[in-house]
Each structure stands twice: as C-alpha cells, then as structure tokens.
Amino acid sequence: MKILVVDDEQDMQTLFQQRFRKEIKEGLANFAFANSGEAALQYLQQHHHEAVLILSDINMPGMSGLELLQHIKQKYATPPPVVMMITAYGDSENYNTAMQLGADDFLTKPIDFQLLKEKLKIKVNG
Amino acid sequence: MSGELILAFFLVRYFRQSQPDSSPFKKWDKQLLQTMYVIAALGVLDLVVFKNSVLNWVAHFFLLGAIGIAYVLPELRFFRNTVIAVLPFAIVSFLTDVVGLIHTPFFQKIEDYFEIIQICTVAWMIAMLIGVNKQRKALEKERQKREIEEEQNRFIAARRAELETMVAARTSELLTQKEELEHALMELRETQVQLIQKEKMASLGELTAGIAHEIQNPLNFVNNFSEVNKELLDEMEHEVDKGNMAEVKEIMKDIKENEIKISQHGKRADAIVKGMLQHSRLSSGKKEPTDINALADEYLRLSYHGLRAKDKSFNATFKTDFDESIKEIEVIPQDIGRVLLNLINNAFYSVNEKKKAWSQTPNTDRYDPIVYVATKRLDGKVQICVKDNGMGIPQKVLDKIYQPFFTTKPAGQGTGLGLSLSYEILKAHGGELRVETREGEFAQFIMELPFASVDKV
C-alpha cells in the first residue's frame, strides 16, 4: 500500500518511518513524503496510479491541506484516492470544510498511531 | 408797613422753605405757615392803621423772636449768618423805639444819630445778606458736587458689587470647569493606560493561537519520538536476544537521532514560552543592557508563528541580517520588543495582503512574500530595519501612519495604536523612526537607537 504523507514539518517523515518501521520492513506499507501541497500535487501527477492513500496536514505554508484536498477530489475522480486530513486544529469549521470537500477521515494531532494503523487496515481491506 | 414785619415774614418763610424734607424741623412746618399768615395779616393791618405803636412792638416781638429761635434751635444753626445780618437792624430799631418811649426829648435830640446807625445797619444787613447768599450758593454748589460725587460713588460701588458678583460667578464657573477638565484629564490618562494595555494584549492575543500551536507541534514531536524510542528499545531488546547485533546497532542509531529530535523540539517549545512571557510581562520601565539581535530574532519568530496559526493560508519567508558587532544596548527590552513586534506584524500583514490580492488577479510571475529584518551598527547608534515586499504605503496616508487610531485594517482588526505607540517608545529612548516606501512594492521601517552609555565588548 502506497501512502503519501503531506506535512510541512520535516520531522514527520522520520516519525512515520519509525512508527511504521515494521510495516515498511515487511513491505506492507510504502511511504512517500511531500512537505507542501504543491509538492504533493507534483508527486501525484508523476505517480498518480501508485497513490492509494493520502495523509495531509491542513495548516501548511502556501497551499493549505484543504486546497490540496479540493484539487485531488476534482482532478482524480476515478478512482478517488482516499484522503485523510490530519490537523492540530480540531475545530468544527476545519472538520466541516474537510468533510464537505470529500475528506475520507479527519484526525487530530498528536497522531494516535495505533488508531491510524487500525483505520488504514480497514481502508485497505474494505 | 414796618420793615420789621417784612423782615420777620421773610425770615420765617426762609426758615420754612430752606429746610430739607428729612429735617426734624419739618414738624414745625404748620406752625411756621400759621406764623407767616399772622405776620402778613399784621402787615396789612399796619398799612391800614399807620404808625400804631402797639403794632410796632408786636413787629419787634416777631422779628426778635424769629432771630431768637434761630439762635436757640440747633436745627436752624445754618441760618445764623442770615440772622447776624438782620440782628443789628432789629436791635437798633428796637432800641430806637425803646429810647423813644422812655425819654422822648432825649430821643428827639439824638434821633439823627439813630437814623444814621439804622441806615448803617440796613447797609450791613444788605451786604451781609449778599455775602450769605453767595456763601449759600457756594455751599449749594459744593453740596451738589458732593451729591454728584456720592451718586458716582454709589454707582461705582454698585458696579463694583455687580462686577464682584460676576467675578465670583466666573471664578466658580472656572473652578468647576477646572475640576471637570482635571477629571477628564484623569479619565483620559486612565483610558490611555488601558488602551496601551489593550494594544499590548491585542498583539499578544494575535500571538496566542500561534504560540499555542507552535508549542503543541514540538510537544507532539517530543511525545511521539519518546514513544517511538520506547518501541525501538523493546525491539532492540528482542534483537539483542536474537544476537542480531547489526540490527541492534541500526536501532541504536535511530534512538540516538530521535533523542536529538526530542531535545530540539523541547528547546523550541521552551524558547516560544520564554518569548511569550517576556512580552506579557509588565514593563519594568528600566533600561537594561539588551542583545538587540536576539530580541529582534525572537519577535520575528513570535510574529511569524502567531500569524501562521491565525491565518491558515499565511505563508512568508523571513530573512535576517544581524550585525554581530552590536553587543548590547541600553533599552527597555519589553518596550523595544513591542516596537519590533508591531513593525514585524505589520510587515507580515502587508505581504499577506499583497499575496491575497495577487492570487485574485491573473499574474504570470510568482510573488514570494519576504520579510527582512536587519541590524547595523552606526556611529554612536544602532539601526534596525524591518523591510517587506508587500503593499507599500500610499503617499496620501503616509503622514497619518503615526497618528493614534489611524489604521488601514478593516474595522475591529487593528487598534490603530501600533505605530503611534512605537513612535512614542522610540522617542522616549532618544531614538527615531522613519519609513521608506513605494506603493505596491515595499515598505521599510528604520529605527535608530542610541548606544547610550553601555557598549559592552
């Protein structure tokens, strides 16, 4: 399973790699990272057939996670990639906008990796 | 008609008419009038029965009586001069008749002398009366003058009283006004203090969300990485048991890296909290040696994080160019921090507005918002520049930007006190603030602060 993580914090990459250490080693998950919305779109253009799941931060410099979500949902209608939003701001406004734009899930920081792993399993299997 | 009766008549008439209404002598008015009638009647009688000796004596009686009254009554003292004029004639006339009665032959012998004396007394009387009249007129004139003066004095006194009342009224009015003004001034001072505090809190409020976020982020990393390390240690234990030392070393390397990250993010949170505390702390009002580069850097980061958290789409690059030869300068750090925060916030606001406007109009070239903070050591002073490539300041508002309550931000978004307070703070430090700008291109605020006495090397 290919997972694209979009976050402007560089250390998120390290964190994901270590948290999914086993899964990466066992080949269950394959991670790609983008540190901005623009970079994420660029990546998708090049590898859109690969991306199965996108995890995106909302509050980023430049293109926000919500803009990215909108772009993805408009551009890649078939098959629609699974987009999960991750944000430090768990306010209802962000949540509603994300849901309206077609987000598949909404998580708040700090990320509960146990919960994330379960959700990912369901997405992949279901 | 005898001269005595005529004189008596005029004397009585004179007494009666010359009395002012206020005189106590007025109570005799009726009697005097009656006396006048009697004398007039006697005069008529005298004309009819010529040279009646009884009537002659009566005439003497009235004339001497009138003279006597003028001497006796203190109210008639004023007439004494008139009386003195008449007296010799009355006495001589009386004596003539007395002598005539007592010794007629002797009288006939000296009758000529009596006549001469009598003429003298008449002359005396006329001269005296003229004198008295003159004196009386002079007195009257004097009296009138005094009356006018008194009238004037009364008028002046009345006017004075009136003026004094007016002055008193005006004074009390002024006092009330003074009190009102003092009260208003006090209220204004209180309001000013409150406004300054509000402005400070507003800039702090703008930062709060960002600060919370900026603390939350590193804390998340601290928690996440320490959890990861725990997992890695379990895993490492497992690998040690298996004797897979290569893998153990690999895991150890990761743990070390993670520890470094934990420490980095911890320090990041620490710095933000310290900066926030310094901003919210009430100014000590005391100058102290301050590292101006560190202060500028700290507020640049605070402002950036604050705006980033507040506006989800906010994005800007910031660059610094600090002159490391500036060690410490004597300033009130909280105050100068506020100036820096105001100028930097404005700069970020400006580039963000330009970016928003840019995204709404078709542009072929990219816009990269940049805020630039630089310090420079000059002769005896330090220059701090805050430059942005934002909206710039239109010429027409350029001379208003330091006015209190002037703001170009939408209602409710700016207090309009930022630059005005900044200006005041710099003035209080003996420094200055000026701006260079081109509308639509850039704005550069340049503050200059004297080194003061301390320049520690």
Coordinates of C-alpha atoms in Angstrom, one line a residue:
Chain A
M1 CA 0.0 0.0 0.0
K2 CA 1.4 3.4 -1.0
I3 CA 0.8 6.2 1.4
L4 CA 1.6 9.8 0.7
V5 CA 2.2 12.0 3.8
V6 CA 1.9 15.7 3.3
D7 CA 3.2 17.9 6.1
D8 CA 5.5 20.9 6.3
E9 CA 7.2 19.6 9.4
Q10 CA 10.3 17.7 8.1
D11 CA 10.4 15.5 11.2
M12 CA 7.0 14.0 10.3
Q13 CA 8.8 11.9 7.8
T14 CA 11.2 10.4 10.4
L15 CA 8.3 9.9 12.7
F16 CA 6.2 8.0 10.2
Q17 CA 9.2 5.9 9.1
Q18 CA 10.0 4.8 12.6
R19 CA 6.4 4.3 13.6
F20 CA 5.7 2.2 10.6
R21 CA 9.1 0.6 10.8
K22 CA 7.8 -3.0 10.9
E23 CA 5.2 -2.4 8.2
I24 CA 7.8 -0.8 5.9
K25 CA 10.2 -3.7 6.6
E26 CA 7.6 -6.3 5.9
G27 CA 6.6 -4.4 2.7
L28 CA 3.0 -3.9 4.0
A29 CA 3.3 -0.1 3.6
N30 CA 5.3 2.1 1.3
F31 CA 5.6 5.8 2.2
A32 CA 6.2 8.9 0.1
F33 CA 6.6 12.4 1.6
A34 CA 5.8 15.8 0.4
N35 CA 6.3 18.9 2.6
S36 CA 3.8 21.2 0.8
G37 CA 0.5 21.0 -1.0
E38 CA 2.3 22.0 -4.2
A39 CA 4.9 19.2 -3.8
A40 CA 2.1 16.7 -3.2
L41 CA 0.3 17.7 -6.4
Q42 CA 3.5 17.4 -8.3
Y43 CA 4.1 13.9 -6.8
L44 CA 0.6 12.8 -7.7
Q45 CA 1.0 14.0 -11.3
Q46 CA 4.0 11.8 -11.6
H47 CA 2.8 8.8 -9.6
H48 CA -1.0 9.1 -9.5
H49 CA -1.5 5.5 -10.4
E50 CA 0.5 4.4 -7.3
A51 CA -1.0 6.6 -4.6
V52 CA -3.6 4.7 -2.7
L53 CA -3.9 6.8 0.4
I54 CA -3.1 10.4 1.2
L55 CA -2.5 11.8 4.7
S56 CA -2.4 15.5 4.7
D57 CA -1.8 18.2 7.3
I58 CA -4.2 21.2 6.9
N59 CA -2.1 24.2 8.2
M60 CA 0.8 24.5 5.8
P61 CA 2.5 27.4 4.2
G62 CA 1.3 28.1 0.7
M63 CA -1.3 25.7 -0.5
S64 CA -3.3 24.5 2.6
G65 CA -4.3 20.9 3.1
L66 CA -7.9 21.8 2.4
E67 CA -6.9 23.3 -1.0
L68 CA -4.9 20.2 -1.7
L69 CA -8.0 18.1 -0.8
Q70 CA -10.1 20.1 -3.2
H71 CA -7.6 19.7 -6.0
I72 CA -7.3 16.0 -5.5
K73 CA -11.0 15.3 -5.4
Q74 CA -11.6 17.4 -8.5
K75 CA -8.7 16.1 -10.5
Y76 CA -8.7 12.4 -9.6
A77 CA -12.3 11.4 -9.7
T78 CA -11.7 7.8 -10.8
P79 CA -10.6 6.0 -8.8
P80 CA -10.9 8.5 -6.0
P81 CA -7.9 8.4 -3.7
V82 CA -8.5 8.1 0.0
V83 CA -7.6 11.4 1.6
M84 CA -7.3 11.7 5.4
M85 CA -6.8 15.1 7.0
I86 CA -4.6 15.5 10.0
T87 CA -4.6 18.8 11.9
A88 CA -3.6 20.4 15.1
Y89 CA -6.8 22.4 14.9
G90 CA -9.7 20.1 15.6
D91 CA -12.2 22.8 15.3
S92 CA -15.6 22.2 13.7
E93 CA -15.0 24.7 10.9
N94 CA -12.0 22.8 9.7
Y95 CA -13.8 19.5 10.1
N96 CA -16.9 20.6 8.3
T97 CA -14.9 22.1 5.4
A98 CA -12.9 18.9 5.1
M99 CA -15.9 16.7 5.1
Q100 CA -17.7 19.0 2.6
L101 CA -14.7 18.8 0.3
G102 CA -14.9 15.0 0.4
A103 CA -12.3 14.0 3.0
D104 CA -12.5 10.4 3.9
D105 CA -11.4 10.9 7.5
F106 CA -10.3 13.6 9.9
L107 CA -7.6 13.1 12.6
T108 CA -6.2 15.5 15.1
K109 CA -2.6 15.9 16.2
P110 CA -1.0 14.4 18.2
I111 CA -1.4 11.5 16.0
D112 CA -2.6 8.3 17.7
F113 CA -0.6 5.9 15.6
Q114 CA -2.4 2.9 17.0
L115 CA -5.7 4.3 15.8
L116 CA -4.2 5.4 12.5
K117 CA -2.9 1.9 11.8
E118 CA -6.4 0.4 12.5
K119 CA -8.0 2.9 10.2
L120 CA -5.5 2.2 7.5
K121 CA -6.2 -1.6 7.8
I122 CA -9.9 -1.0 7.4
K123 CA -9.4 1.3 4.4
V124 CA -7.1 -1.3 2.7
N125 CA -9.2 -4.3 3.4
G126 CA -12.5 -2.7 2.9
Chain B
M1 CA -45.7 148.7 56.6
S2 CA -42.9 148.4 59.1
G3 CA -39.6 146.9 57.9
E4 CA -39.5 144.6 61.0
L5 CA -42.7 142.8 59.9
I6 CA -41.4 142.3 56.3
L7 CA -38.1 141.0 57.6
A8 CA -39.8 138.7 60.2
F9 CA -42.1 137.4 57.4
F10 CA -39.2 136.6 55.0
L11 CA -37.1 135.1 57.8
V12 CA -39.9 132.7 58.8
R13 CA -40.5 131.9 55.1
Y14 CA -36.8 131.4 54.6
F15 CA -36.7 129.1 57.7
R16 CA -39.6 127.1 56.4
Q17 CA -38.6 126.7 52.8
S18 CA -34.9 126.1 53.3
Q19 CA -35.5 123.0 55.4
P20 CA -34.9 119.7 53.6
D21 CA -37.7 117.2 53.9
S22 CA -35.7 115.0 56.1
S23 CA -35.1 117.7 58.8
P24 CA -36.7 117.2 62.2
F25 CA -37.7 120.9 62.0
K26 CA -40.4 119.9 59.5
K27 CA -42.7 119.1 62.3
W28 CA -43.0 122.9 62.9
D29 CA -44.0 123.4 59.3
K30 CA -47.6 124.0 60.0
Q31 CA -46.9 126.4 62.9
L32 CA -44.4 128.4 60.7
L33 CA -47.0 128.7 58.0
Q34 CA -49.5 130.0 60.5
T35 CA -46.9 132.4 61.8
M36 CA -46.4 133.7 58.3
Y37 CA -50.1 134.3 57.9
V38 CA -50.2 136.1 61.2
I39 CA -47.3 138.4 60.2
A40 CA -48.9 139.0 56.8
A41 CA -52.2 139.9 58.5
L42 CA -50.3 142.3 60.8
G43 CA -48.5 143.8 57.8
V44 CA -51.9 144.5 56.2
L45 CA -53.2 145.9 59.5
D46 CA -50.2 148.1 59.7
L47 CA -50.9 149.6 56.3
V48 CA -54.4 150.5 57.5
V49 CA -53.7 151.9 60.9
F50 CA -50.5 153.7 60.1
K51 CA -47.9 154.1 62.9
N52 CA -49.7 152.2 65.5
S53 CA -47.3 151.9 68.4
V54 CA -48.8 148.6 69.7
L55 CA -48.4 147.1 66.3
N56 CA -44.8 148.4 66.2
W57 CA -44.0 146.5 69.4
V58 CA -45.6 143.4 68.0
A59 CA -43.4 143.7 64.9
H60 CA -40.3 144.0 67.2
F61 CA -41.5 140.9 69.0
F62 CA -41.8 138.8 65.9
L63 CA -38.5 139.9 64.4
L64 CA -36.5 139.4 67.6
G65 CA -38.5 136.2 68.2
A66 CA -37.5 134.8 64.8
I67 CA -33.9 135.8 65.5
G68 CA -34.1 134.2 68.9
I69 CA -35.4 130.9 67.5
A70 CA -32.6 130.7 65.0
Y71 CA -30.2 131.0 68.0
V72 CA -31.9 128.6 70.2
L73 CA -32.8 125.7 67.9
P74 CA -29.9 123.6 66.7
E75 CA -31.8 122.7 63.5
L76 CA -31.6 126.4 62.5
R77 CA -27.9 126.8 63.1
F78 CA -27.5 127.0 59.4
F79 CA -29.4 130.4 59.4
R80 CA -27.2 132.1 61.9
N81 CA -25.3 134.1 59.3
T82 CA -28.6 135.4 58.0
V83 CA -29.7 136.2 61.5
I84 CA -26.5 138.0 62.2
A85 CA -27.2 140.1 59.1
V86 CA -30.6 141.1 60.4
L87 CA -29.7 141.3 64.1
P88 CA -28.1 144.8 64.2
F89 CA -31.1 146.3 62.4
A90 CA -33.5 144.6 64.7
I91 CA -31.6 145.7 67.8
V92 CA -31.1 149.2 66.7
S93 CA -34.7 149.5 65.6
F94 CA -35.9 148.1 68.9
L95 CA -33.5 150.4 70.9
T96 CA -34.7 153.4 68.9
D97 CA -38.3 152.7 69.9
V98 CA -37.3 151.9 73.5
V99 CA -35.4 155.1 73.9
G100 CA -38.3 157.0 72.2
L101 CA -40.7 155.5 74.7
I102 CA -38.6 156.1 77.8
H103 CA -37.2 159.6 77.1
T104 CA -38.8 161.4 74.2
P105 CA -36.8 164.7 74.5
F106 CA -33.5 162.8 74.5
F107 CA -34.7 160.7 71.6
Q108 CA -35.5 163.7 69.6
K109 CA -32.1 165.1 70.4
I110 CA -30.3 162.0 69.1
E111 CA -32.8 160.9 66.5
D112 CA -30.5 161.8 63.7
Y113 CA -27.8 159.6 65.0
F114 CA -30.2 156.8 65.3
E115 CA -31.2 157.2 61.7
I116 CA -27.6 157.1 60.6
I117 CA -27.0 154.0 62.7
Q118 CA -30.2 152.5 61.3
I119 CA -29.0 153.2 57.7
C120 CA -25.7 151.6 58.7
T121 CA -27.4 148.5 60.0
V122 CA -29.5 148.3 56.8
A123 CA -26.4 148.6 54.8
W124 CA -24.7 146.0 56.9
M125 CA -27.8 143.8 56.5
I126 CA -27.8 144.1 52.7
A127 CA -24.0 143.5 52.5
M128 CA -24.2 140.6 54.9
L129 CA -27.2 139.0 53.1
I130 CA -25.5 139.3 49.8
G131 CA -22.4 137.6 51.4
V132 CA -24.6 135.0 53.0
N133 CA -26.4 134.3 49.7
K134 CA -23.1 134.0 47.9
Q135 CA -21.9 131.6 50.6
R136 CA -25.1 129.7 50.5
K137 CA -24.8 129.4 46.7
A138 CA -21.2 128.2 47.0
L139 CA -22.3 125.7 49.7
E140 CA -25.2 124.6 47.5
K141 CA -22.8 124.1 44.6
E142 CA -20.4 122.2 46.9
R143 CA -23.3 120.1 48.2
Q144 CA -24.4 119.4 44.6
K145 CA -20.9 118.5 43.7
R146 CA -20.8 116.2 46.7
E147 CA -24.1 114.7 45.8
I148 CA -22.9 114.0 42.2
E149 CA -19.7 112.5 43.7
E150 CA -21.8 110.5 46.1
E151 CA -24.0 109.4 43.2
Q152 CA -20.9 108.5 41.3
N153 CA -19.5 106.7 44.2
R154 CA -22.8 104.8 44.8
F155 CA -22.8 103.9 41.1
I156 CA -19.2 102.8 41.2
A157 CA -19.9 100.8 44.4
A158 CA -23.0 99.2 42.8
R159 CA -21.0 98.5 39.6
R160 CA -18.2 97.1 41.7
A161 CA -20.6 94.9 43.6
E162 CA -22.0 93.8 40.4
L163 CA -18.6 93.1 39.0
E164 CA -17.6 91.3 42.1
T165 CA -20.6 89.1 41.8
M166 CA -19.8 88.5 38.2
V167 CA -16.2 87.7 39.0
A168 CA -17.3 85.4 41.8
A169 CA -19.7 83.6 39.4
R170 CA -17.0 83.4 36.7
T171 CA -14.4 82.2 39.2
S172 CA -16.7 79.4 40.5
E173 CA -17.6 78.6 36.9
L174 CA -13.9 78.4 36.1
L175 CA -13.2 76.3 39.1
T176 CA -15.9 73.9 38.1
Q177 CA -14.5 73.8 34.6
K178 CA -11.1 73.2 36.0
E179 CA -12.3 70.4 38.1
E180 CA -14.2 69.0 35.1
L181 CA -11.1 69.3 33.0
E182 CA -8.9 67.7 35.6
H183 CA -11.4 64.9 35.9
A184 CA -11.5 64.5 32.1
L185 CA -7.7 64.5 32.0
M186 CA -7.6 61.8 34.7
E187 CA -10.1 59.7 32.7
L188 CA -8.0 60.3 29.6
R189 CA -4.9 59.1 31.4
E190 CA -6.7 56.0 32.6
T191 CA -8.0 55.4 29.1
Q192 CA -4.6 55.8 27.7
V193 CA -3.1 53.3 30.1
Q194 CA -6.0 50.9 29.3
L195 CA -5.5 51.4 25.6
I196 CA -1.8 50.8 25.8
Q197 CA -2.6 47.6 27.7
K198 CA -5.3 46.7 25.2
E199 CA -2.9 47.2 22.3
K200 CA -0.3 45.1 24.1
M201 CA -2.9 42.4 24.8
A202 CA -4.2 42.6 21.2
S203 CA -0.7 41.9 19.9
L204 CA -0.4 39.2 22.5
G205 CA -3.8 37.8 21.5
E206 CA -2.8 37.7 17.9
L207 CA 0.2 35.7 19.0
T208 CA -1.6 33.4 21.4
A209 CA -3.1 31.0 18.9
G210 CA 0.1 30.8 17.1
I211 CA 2.1 30.3 20.2
A212 CA -0.3 27.5 21.4
H213 CA 0.1 25.8 18.0
E214 CA 3.8 26.3 17.9
I215 CA 4.2 24.8 21.4
Q216 CA 1.8 22.0 20.5
N217 CA 3.8 20.9 17.5
P218 CA 7.1 20.4 19.2
L219 CA 5.4 18.8 22.2
N220 CA 3.7 16.4 19.8
F221 CA 7.1 15.5 18.4
V222 CA 8.6 15.1 21.9
N223 CA 5.7 12.7 22.9
N224 CA 5.8 10.8 19.6
F225 CA 9.5 10.4 19.4
S226 CA 9.7 9.3 23.0
E227 CA 7.0 6.7 22.3
V228 CA 8.9 5.6 19.2
N229 CA 12.1 5.2 21.3
K230 CA 10.2 3.1 23.8
E231 CA 9.1 0.8 20.9
L232 CA 12.6 0.8 19.5
L233 CA 14.1 -0.2 22.8
D234 CA 11.7 -3.1 23.0
E235 CA 12.7 -4.1 19.5
M236 CA 16.3 -3.7 20.3
E237 CA 15.9 -5.9 23.4
H238 CA 14.4 -8.5 21.1
E239 CA 17.2 -8.2 18.6
V240 CA 19.8 -8.5 21.4
D241 CA 18.2 -11.7 22.5
K242 CA 18.4 -13.0 18.9
G243 CA 22.0 -11.8 18.8
N244 CA 21.4 -9.8 15.7
M245 CA 24.0 -7.1 16.5
A246 CA 23.9 -5.3 13.2
E247 CA 20.2 -4.7 13.6
V248 CA 20.8 -3.6 17.2
K249 CA 23.3 -1.0 16.1
E250 CA 20.9 0.2 13.4
I251 CA 18.1 0.7 16.1
M252 CA 20.5 2.4 18.5
K253 CA 21.4 4.9 15.8
D254 CA 17.7 5.6 15.3
I255 CA 17.2 6.0 19.0
K256 CA 20.1 8.5 19.2
E257 CA 18.7 10.5 16.4
N258 CA 15.3 10.5 18.0
E259 CA 16.8 11.7 21.3
I260 CA 18.3 14.6 19.4
K261 CA 15.0 15.5 17.9
I262 CA 13.3 15.3 21.3
S263 CA 15.8 17.7 22.7
Q264 CA 15.5 20.1 19.7
H265 CA 11.7 20.2 19.9
G266 CA 11.8 20.6 23.7
K267 CA 14.1 23.6 23.2
R268 CA 11.8 25.0 20.5
A269 CA 8.8 25.0 22.9
D270 CA 10.9 26.4 25.6
A271 CA 12.0 29.4 23.5
I272 CA 8.5 30.2 22.5
V273 CA 7.2 30.1 26.1
K274 CA 10.0 32.4 27.2
G275 CA 9.3 34.9 24.4
M276 CA 5.6 34.9 25.3
L277 CA 6.4 35.5 29.0
Q278 CA 8.7 38.4 28.2
H279 CA 6.0 40.0 26.0
S280 CA 3.2 39.7 28.5
R281 CA 5.3 40.8 31.5
L282 CA 4.7 44.3 32.5
S283 CA 7.5 46.6 31.5
S284 CA 9.9 47.3 34.3
G285 CA 10.3 50.7 32.8
K286 CA 14.1 50.3 33.3
K287 CA 16.7 50.3 30.7
E288 CA 18.9 47.4 30.8
P289 CA 21.7 46.0 28.5
T290 CA 19.8 44.1 25.8
D291 CA 21.0 42.0 23.0
I292 CA 19.1 43.7 20.2
N293 CA 19.8 41.0 17.7
A294 CA 18.4 38.3 19.9
L295 CA 15.4 40.5 20.7
A296 CA 14.7 41.1 17.0
D297 CA 15.1 37.4 16.2
E298 CA 12.7 36.4 19.0
Y299 CA 10.0 38.7 18.0
L300 CA 10.4 37.9 14.3
R301 CA 9.7 34.2 15.1
L302 CA 6.9 35.0 17.5
S303 CA 5.2 37.2 15.0
Y304 CA 5.6 34.6 12.2
H305 CA 4.3 31.7 14.3
G306 CA 1.4 33.8 15.5
L307 CA 0.3 34.9 12.0
R308 CA 0.8 31.4 10.6
A309 CA -1.5 29.9 13.2
K310 CA -4.1 32.6 12.8
D311 CA -4.3 32.6 9.0
K312 CA -4.3 29.1 7.6
S313 CA -3.1 30.3 4.2
F314 CA -0.4 32.5 5.7
N315 CA 3.0 31.9 4.2
A316 CA 6.1 34.1 4.0
T317 CA 9.8 33.8 4.1
F318 CA 11.7 35.8 6.6
K319 CA 15.4 36.7 6.4
T320 CA 17.7 38.2 8.9
D321 CA 20.9 40.1 8.6
F322 CA 22.3 40.9 12.0
D323 CA 25.4 42.9 12.7
E324 CA 27.2 40.8 15.2
S325 CA 29.4 43.7 16.3
I326 CA 26.4 45.1 18.1
K327 CA 26.7 43.6 21.6
E328 CA 24.2 45.0 24.0
I329 CA 22.5 48.4 24.0
E330 CA 20.7 50.1 26.8
V331 CA 16.9 49.9 26.2
I332 CA 13.7 48.8 27.9
P333 CA 13.5 45.4 26.3
Q334 CA 9.8 44.9 26.7
D335 CA 9.1 48.3 25.0
I336 CA 11.5 47.8 22.2
G337 CA 10.2 44.3 21.8
R338 CA 6.7 45.8 21.3
V339 CA 8.0 48.2 18.6
L340 CA 9.7 45.3 16.8
L341 CA 6.6 43.1 17.1
N342 CA 4.4 45.9 15.7
L343 CA 6.7 46.6 12.8
I344 CA 7.2 42.9 12.0
N345 CA 3.5 42.1 12.4
N346 CA 2.7 45.0 10.0
A347 CA 5.3 43.7 7.5
F348 CA 3.8 40.2 7.6
Y349 CA 0.3 41.6 7.3
S350 CA 1.3 43.6 4.3
V351 CA 2.9 40.8 2.4
N352 CA 0.0 38.6 3.2
E353 CA -2.5 41.1 1.9
K354 CA -0.4 41.5 -1.2
K355 CA -0.4 37.8 -1.7
K356 CA -4.2 37.6 -1.3
A357 CA -4.6 40.3 -3.9
W358 CA -2.0 38.7 -6.1
S359 CA -3.9 35.3 -6.1
Q360 CA -7.1 37.0 -7.2
T361 CA -5.6 38.7 -10.3
P362 CA -4.0 36.8 -13.2
N363 CA -0.3 37.1 -12.9
T364 CA 2.3 35.3 -14.8
D365 CA 5.2 35.9 -12.4
R366 CA 5.3 34.5 -8.9
Y367 CA 5.1 36.6 -5.8
D368 CA 7.3 35.4 -2.9
P369 CA 6.5 37.3 0.3
I370 CA 9.6 38.2 2.1
V371 CA 10.1 40.0 5.4
Y372 CA 13.6 41.1 6.1
V373 CA 15.0 42.2 9.5
A374 CA 18.4 43.7 9.7
T375 CA 20.6 45.4 12.3
K376 CA 23.5 47.7 11.7
R377 CA 26.0 49.4 13.8
L378 CA 26.4 53.1 13.0
D379 CA 28.3 55.9 14.7
G380 CA 27.0 56.0 18.3
K381 CA 23.8 54.3 17.4
V382 CA 22.2 51.2 16.2
Q383 CA 19.9 50.9 13.1
I384 CA 17.2 48.3 12.9
C385 CA 15.4 47.8 9.6
V386 CA 12.2 46.0 9.1
K387 CA 11.5 45.6 5.4
D388 CA 8.8 43.9 3.5
N389 CA 8.0 43.5 -0.2
G390 CA 4.3 43.9 0.5
M391 CA 1.7 46.6 -0.4
G392 CA 3.8 49.6 0.5
I393 CA 2.2 52.7 1.9
P394 CA 0.2 55.1 -0.3
Q395 CA 1.5 58.6 -0.3
K396 CA -1.8 60.0 0.9
V397 CA -1.7 58.1 4.2
L398 CA 2.0 58.4 4.8
D399 CA 1.7 61.4 7.1
K400 CA -1.1 59.8 9.1
I401 CA 0.5 56.5 10.0
Y402 CA 1.9 57.7 13.3
Q403 CA -1.4 59.2 14.4
P404 CA -3.2 57.4 17.2
F405 CA -6.2 55.3 16.0
F406 CA -5.2 55.6 12.4
T407 CA -5.4 52.2 10.8
T408 CA -5.9 50.8 7.2
K409 CA -7.1 47.5 8.6
P410 CA -10.8 46.6 8.5
A411 CA -12.8 47.7 11.5
G412 CA -12.2 45.7 14.6
Q413 CA -8.9 44.3 13.3
G414 CA -6.5 47.0 14.3
T415 CA -6.4 49.4 17.3
G416 CA -4.6 52.0 15.2
L417 CA -2.1 52.4 18.1
G418 CA 0.7 50.2 17.0
L419 CA 2.8 52.7 15.1
S420 CA 1.8 55.6 17.3
L421 CA 3.0 53.7 20.4
S422 CA 6.1 52.6 18.6
Y423 CA 6.9 56.2 17.7
E424 CA 6.4 57.3 21.3
I425 CA 8.6 54.4 22.6
L426 CA 11.4 55.3 20.3
K427 CA 11.2 59.0 21.2
A428 CA 11.3 58.0 24.9
H429 CA 14.5 56.1 24.1
G430 CA 16.0 59.1 22.3
G431 CA 15.7 57.3 19.1
E432 CA 13.8 57.8 15.9
L433 CA 11.5 56.0 13.5
R434 CA 11.2 56.7 9.8
V435 CA 9.8 55.0 6.8
E436 CA 10.8 54.5 3.2
T437 CA 8.2 53.1 0.9
R438 CA 6.9 52.7 -2.7
E439 CA 3.3 51.9 -3.0
G440 CA 2.7 48.3 -4.2
E441 CA 6.4 47.4 -3.9
F442 CA 7.9 47.7 -0.5
A443 CA 7.9 49.4 2.9
Q444 CA 11.0 49.8 5.1
F445 CA 10.8 51.0 8.7
I446 CA 14.1 52.2 10.0
M447 CA 14.5 52.6 13.7
E448 CA 17.6 54.2 15.3
L449 CA 18.6 53.8 18.9
P450 CA 21.5 55.4 20.6
F451 CA 24.0 53.2 22.3
A452 CA 23.6 55.1 25.5
S453 CA 26.4 54.7 28.0
V454 CA 26.8 51.0 27.7
D455 CA 28.5 49.2 24.8
K456 CA 30.0 46.2 26.4
V457 CA 32.7 44.5 24.4

